[in-house]
Amino acid sequence: GSGYLIDSQFDFRNAAVLINSKRHIKFDIIQYPAGINSQTISGTSQYYNHNLGFKLSRINYGTFEGRNSDNQKTQDYSAYDIHIQGGYGLQSNSGRFNLGIIGGFFLGRIESNSARAISLEPAIIYNGEIFRIGFLLQNYGVILSLDIRVNSYCFFVAAKI
């Protein structure tokens, strides 16, 4: 895919942008009419030539009415995702390249099914005379565990990497 390189706000999309970020802390609370809500806190800081960032986000998908395979009402259940991320950015000595990496831990749950994963997102930006171009490997990760319950008709996996 393609994207953009906006330095003023580091939104954990490309860790190499962390080097020129002007925003130091950000809070987001979003409530959707369908009962879905999310909360996020993120921040950036610079320590000498090292640029650091963190992000903690939670999405609650609400409460769902449980039904079995015969459409009989069962116990209600909920679903949520939690993602904790940390970022690091460094500019090369020549200033031609910005390098960055974001690492994260993901926890997802729906009904009695859960998933845990580690995510890793390396990034690089080339700062040319006329243009800037960036590359990143987004949402690369390893699934640590999937706790999946299987019934006779349905197999469901909830995971995000």
mmCIF file of C-alpha atoms in Angstrom:
data_model
loop_
_atom_site.group_PDB
_atom_site.id
_atom_site.type_symbol
_atom_site.label_atom_id
_atom_site.label_comp_id
_atom_site.label_asym_id
_atom_site.label_seq_id
_atom_site.Cartn_x
_atom_site.Cartn_y
_atom_site.Cartn_z
ATOM 1 C CA GLY A 1 0.000 0.000 0.000
ATOM 2 C CA SER A 2 0.918 3.620 0.074
ATOM 3 C CA GLY A 3 0.687 6.321 2.690
ATOM 4 C CA TYR A 4 1.969 9.675 3.799
ATOM 5 C CA LEU A 5 4.836 11.084 5.843
ATOM 6 C CA ILE A 6 3.485 13.704 8.254
ATOM 7 C CA ASP A 7 6.071 14.568 10.884
ATOM 8 C CA SER A 8 4.015 16.834 13.121
ATOM 9 C CA GLN A 9 1.910 14.040 14.590
ATOM 10 C CA PHE A 10 3.345 10.652 15.332
ATOM 11 C CA ASP A 11 0.447 8.217 15.138
ATOM 12 C CA PHE A 12 2.378 4.924 15.322
ATOM 13 C CA ARG A 13 2.107 4.212 11.611
ATOM 14 C CA ASN A 14 5.783 4.723 10.694
ATOM 15 C CA ALA A 15 8.383 4.716 13.476
ATOM 16 C CA ALA A 16 10.883 6.672 11.376
ATOM 17 C CA VAL A 17 8.544 9.704 11.568
ATOM 18 C CA LEU A 18 9.114 9.714 15.341
ATOM 19 C CA ILE A 19 12.314 11.728 14.825
ATOM 20 C CA ASN A 20 10.520 14.931 13.767
ATOM 21 C CA SER A 21 7.360 14.550 15.837
ATOM 22 C CA LYS A 22 6.089 17.769 17.408
ATOM 23 C CA ARG A 23 3.262 16.226 19.433
ATOM 24 C CA HIS A 24 4.350 14.986 22.850
ATOM 25 C CA ILE A 25 1.179 13.499 24.317
ATOM 26 C CA LYS A 26 -2.193 12.582 22.887
ATOM 27 C CA PHE A 27 -5.423 11.287 24.419
ATOM 28 C CA ASP A 28 -8.286 9.896 22.351
ATOM 29 C CA ILE A 29 -11.671 8.736 23.577
ATOM 30 C CA ILE A 30 -14.151 7.690 20.904
ATOM 31 C CA GLN A 31 -17.671 6.416 21.528
ATOM 32 C CA TYR A 32 -19.665 5.052 18.631
ATOM 33 C CA PRO A 33 -23.468 4.774 18.673
ATOM 34 C CA ALA A 34 -23.331 0.970 18.358
ATOM 35 C CA GLY A 35 -21.823 0.615 21.846
ATOM 36 C CA ILE A 36 -18.245 0.391 20.584
ATOM 37 C CA ASN A 37 -15.747 2.640 22.330
ATOM 38 C CA SER A 38 -12.003 3.129 22.301
ATOM 39 C CA GLN A 39 -9.457 4.847 24.486
ATOM 40 C CA THR A 40 -5.877 5.673 23.509
ATOM 41 C CA ILE A 41 -2.992 7.438 25.180
ATOM 42 C CA SER A 42 0.258 7.974 23.335
ATOM 43 C CA GLY A 43 3.330 10.060 23.817
ATOM 44 C CA THR A 44 6.754 10.872 22.440
ATOM 45 C CA SER A 45 9.969 12.121 23.957
ATOM 46 C CA GLN A 46 13.512 12.840 22.867
ATOM 47 C CA TYR A 47 16.566 11.824 24.864
ATOM 48 C CA TYR A 48 19.712 13.231 23.206
ATOM 49 C CA ASN A 49 19.478 11.866 19.639
ATOM 50 C CA HIS A 50 17.192 9.015 20.626
ATOM 51 C CA ASN A 51 13.461 9.393 20.017
ATOM 52 C CA LEU A 52 11.040 7.315 22.060
ATOM 53 C CA GLY A 53 7.298 6.765 21.845
ATOM 54 C CA PHE A 54 4.611 4.747 23.592
ATOM 55 C CA LYS A 55 0.982 3.938 22.944
ATOM 56 C CA LEU A 56 -1.680 2.130 24.936
ATOM 57 C CA SER A 57 -4.995 1.543 23.195
ATOM 58 C CA ARG A 58 -8.121 -0.364 24.111
ATOM 59 C CA ILE A 59 -11.164 -1.043 21.966
ATOM 60 C CA ASN A 60 -14.326 -2.411 23.567
ATOM 61 C CA TYR A 61 -16.660 -3.859 20.947
ATOM 62 C CA GLY A 62 -19.583 -4.032 23.361
ATOM 63 C CA THR A 63 -21.808 -6.779 24.680
ATOM 64 C CA PHE A 64 -23.342 -9.300 22.319
ATOM 65 C CA GLU A 65 -26.356 -11.543 22.775
ATOM 66 C CA GLY A 66 -25.179 -15.135 22.835
ATOM 67 C CA ARG A 67 -26.944 -17.725 20.668
ATOM 68 C CA ASN A 68 -26.265 -21.401 20.076
ATOM 69 C CA SER A 69 -26.466 -23.234 16.729
ATOM 70 C CA ASP A 70 -30.242 -23.694 17.208
ATOM 71 C CA ASN A 71 -30.642 -19.918 17.712
ATOM 72 C CA GLN A 72 -31.523 -20.376 21.366
ATOM 73 C CA LYS A 73 -30.440 -17.552 23.652
ATOM 74 C CA THR A 74 -27.376 -18.338 25.746
ATOM 75 C CA GLN A 75 -25.125 -16.207 27.913
ATOM 76 C CA ASP A 76 -24.218 -12.712 26.670
ATOM 77 C CA TYR A 77 -20.546 -12.038 25.970
ATOM 78 C CA SER A 78 -18.208 -9.156 25.200
ATOM 79 C CA ALA A 79 -15.183 -8.534 23.012
ATOM 80 C CA TYR A 80 -12.183 -6.235 23.331
ATOM 81 C CA ASP A 81 -8.649 -5.627 22.067
ATOM 82 C CA ILE A 82 -5.731 -4.132 24.003
ATOM 83 C CA HIS A 83 -2.523 -3.087 22.242
ATOM 84 C CA ILE A 84 0.581 -1.799 24.058
ATOM 85 C CA GLN A 85 3.328 -0.397 21.827
ATOM 86 C CA GLY A 86 6.728 1.203 22.220
ATOM 87 C CA GLY A 87 8.691 2.953 19.504
ATOM 88 C CA TYR A 88 12.276 4.012 18.906
ATOM 89 C CA GLY A 89 13.625 6.316 16.208
ATOM 90 C CA LEU A 90 17.125 7.441 15.250
ATOM 91 C CA GLN A 91 18.469 9.627 12.473
ATOM 92 C CA SER A 92 21.644 8.601 10.669
ATOM 93 C CA ASN A 93 24.768 10.723 11.143
ATOM 94 C CA SER A 94 24.431 12.081 7.606
ATOM 95 C CA GLY A 95 20.760 12.975 8.139
ATOM 96 C CA ARG A 96 19.845 11.115 4.943
ATOM 97 C CA PHE A 97 18.020 8.281 6.710
ATOM 98 C CA ASN A 98 15.544 8.065 9.573
ATOM 99 C CA LEU A 99 15.312 4.618 11.102
ATOM 100 C CA GLY A 100 12.656 3.409 13.483
ATOM 101 C CA ILE A 101 11.062 0.371 15.021
ATOM 102 C CA ILE A 102 7.821 -0.200 16.912
ATOM 103 C CA GLY A 103 7.281 -3.239 19.080
ATOM 104 C CA GLY A 104 4.013 -4.172 20.686
ATOM 105 C CA PHE A 105 2.015 -6.675 22.682
ATOM 106 C CA PHE A 106 -1.541 -7.452 21.613
ATOM 107 C CA LEU A 107 -4.292 -9.075 23.660
ATOM 108 C CA GLY A 108 -7.677 -9.812 22.097
ATOM 109 C CA ARG A 109 -10.726 -11.476 23.569
ATOM 110 C CA ILE A 110 -14.144 -12.419 22.228
ATOM 111 C CA GLU A 111 -16.500 -14.537 24.302
ATOM 112 C CA SER A 112 -14.203 -17.149 25.889
ATOM 113 C CA ASN A 113 -11.670 -17.042 23.045
ATOM 114 C CA SER A 114 -8.459 -15.077 23.429
ATOM 115 C CA ALA A 115 -5.319 -14.328 21.468
ATOM 116 C CA ARG A 116 -1.953 -12.870 22.397
ATOM 117 C CA ALA A 117 0.667 -11.681 19.934
ATOM 118 C CA ILE A 118 3.844 -9.665 19.640
ATOM 119 C CA SER A 119 4.057 -7.175 16.784
ATOM 120 C CA LEU A 120 7.129 -5.623 15.202
ATOM 121 C CA GLU A 121 7.208 -2.775 12.669
ATOM 122 C CA PRO A 122 10.603 -1.682 11.291
ATOM 123 C CA ALA A 123 10.668 1.482 9.167
ATOM 124 C CA ILE A 124 13.075 3.641 7.185
ATOM 125 C CA ILE A 125 12.757 7.059 5.528
ATOM 126 C CA TYR A 126 15.140 8.421 2.922
ATOM 127 C CA ASN A 127 15.470 12.229 3.131
ATOM 128 C CA GLY A 128 16.454 13.281 -0.372
ATOM 129 C CA GLU A 129 17.182 16.738 -1.767
ATOM 130 C CA ILE A 130 13.903 16.881 -3.699
ATOM 131 C CA PHE A 131 11.701 14.245 -2.072
ATOM 132 C CA ARG A 132 11.290 11.940 0.930
ATOM 133 C CA ILE A 133 10.333 8.322 0.624
ATOM 134 C CA GLY A 134 9.602 5.817 3.347
ATOM 135 C CA PHE A 135 9.246 2.078 3.683
ATOM 136 C CA LEU A 136 7.875 0.021 6.534
ATOM 137 C CA LEU A 137 6.930 -3.514 7.334
ATOM 138 C CA GLN A 138 3.642 -3.066 9.187
ATOM 139 C CA ASN A 139 1.972 -5.506 11.582
ATOM 140 C CA TYR A 140 4.666 -8.155 11.298
ATOM 141 C CA GLY A 141 4.310 -10.367 14.320
ATOM 142 C CA VAL A 142 4.238 -13.655 16.085
ATOM 143 C CA ILE A 143 1.150 -15.182 17.666
ATOM 144 C CA LEU A 144 2.030 -16.218 21.199
ATOM 145 C CA SER A 145 -1.160 -18.064 21.998
ATOM 146 C CA LEU A 146 -4.658 -18.669 20.755
ATOM 147 C CA ASP A 147 -7.144 -19.932 23.318
ATOM 148 C CA ILE A 148 -9.919 -21.213 21.094
ATOM 149 C CA ARG A 149 -13.057 -23.035 22.154
ATOM 150 C CA VAL A 150 -14.575 -25.340 19.557
ATOM 151 C CA ASN A 151 -18.213 -26.442 19.506
ATOM 152 C CA SER A 152 -19.783 -28.888 17.102
ATOM 153 C CA TYR A 153 -20.720 -26.292 14.474
ATOM 154 C CA CYS A 154 -18.516 -23.248 14.887
ATOM 155 C CA PHE A 155 -14.793 -22.554 14.942
ATOM 156 C CA PHE A 156 -13.878 -18.941 15.631
ATOM 157 C CA VAL A 157 -10.472 -17.294 15.899
ATOM 158 C CA ALA A 158 -10.035 -13.728 17.115
ATOM 159 C CA ALA A 159 -6.567 -12.441 16.348
ATOM 160 C CA LYS A 160 -4.952 -9.266 15.126
ATOM 161 C CA ILE A 161 -1.299 -8.984 14.293
#
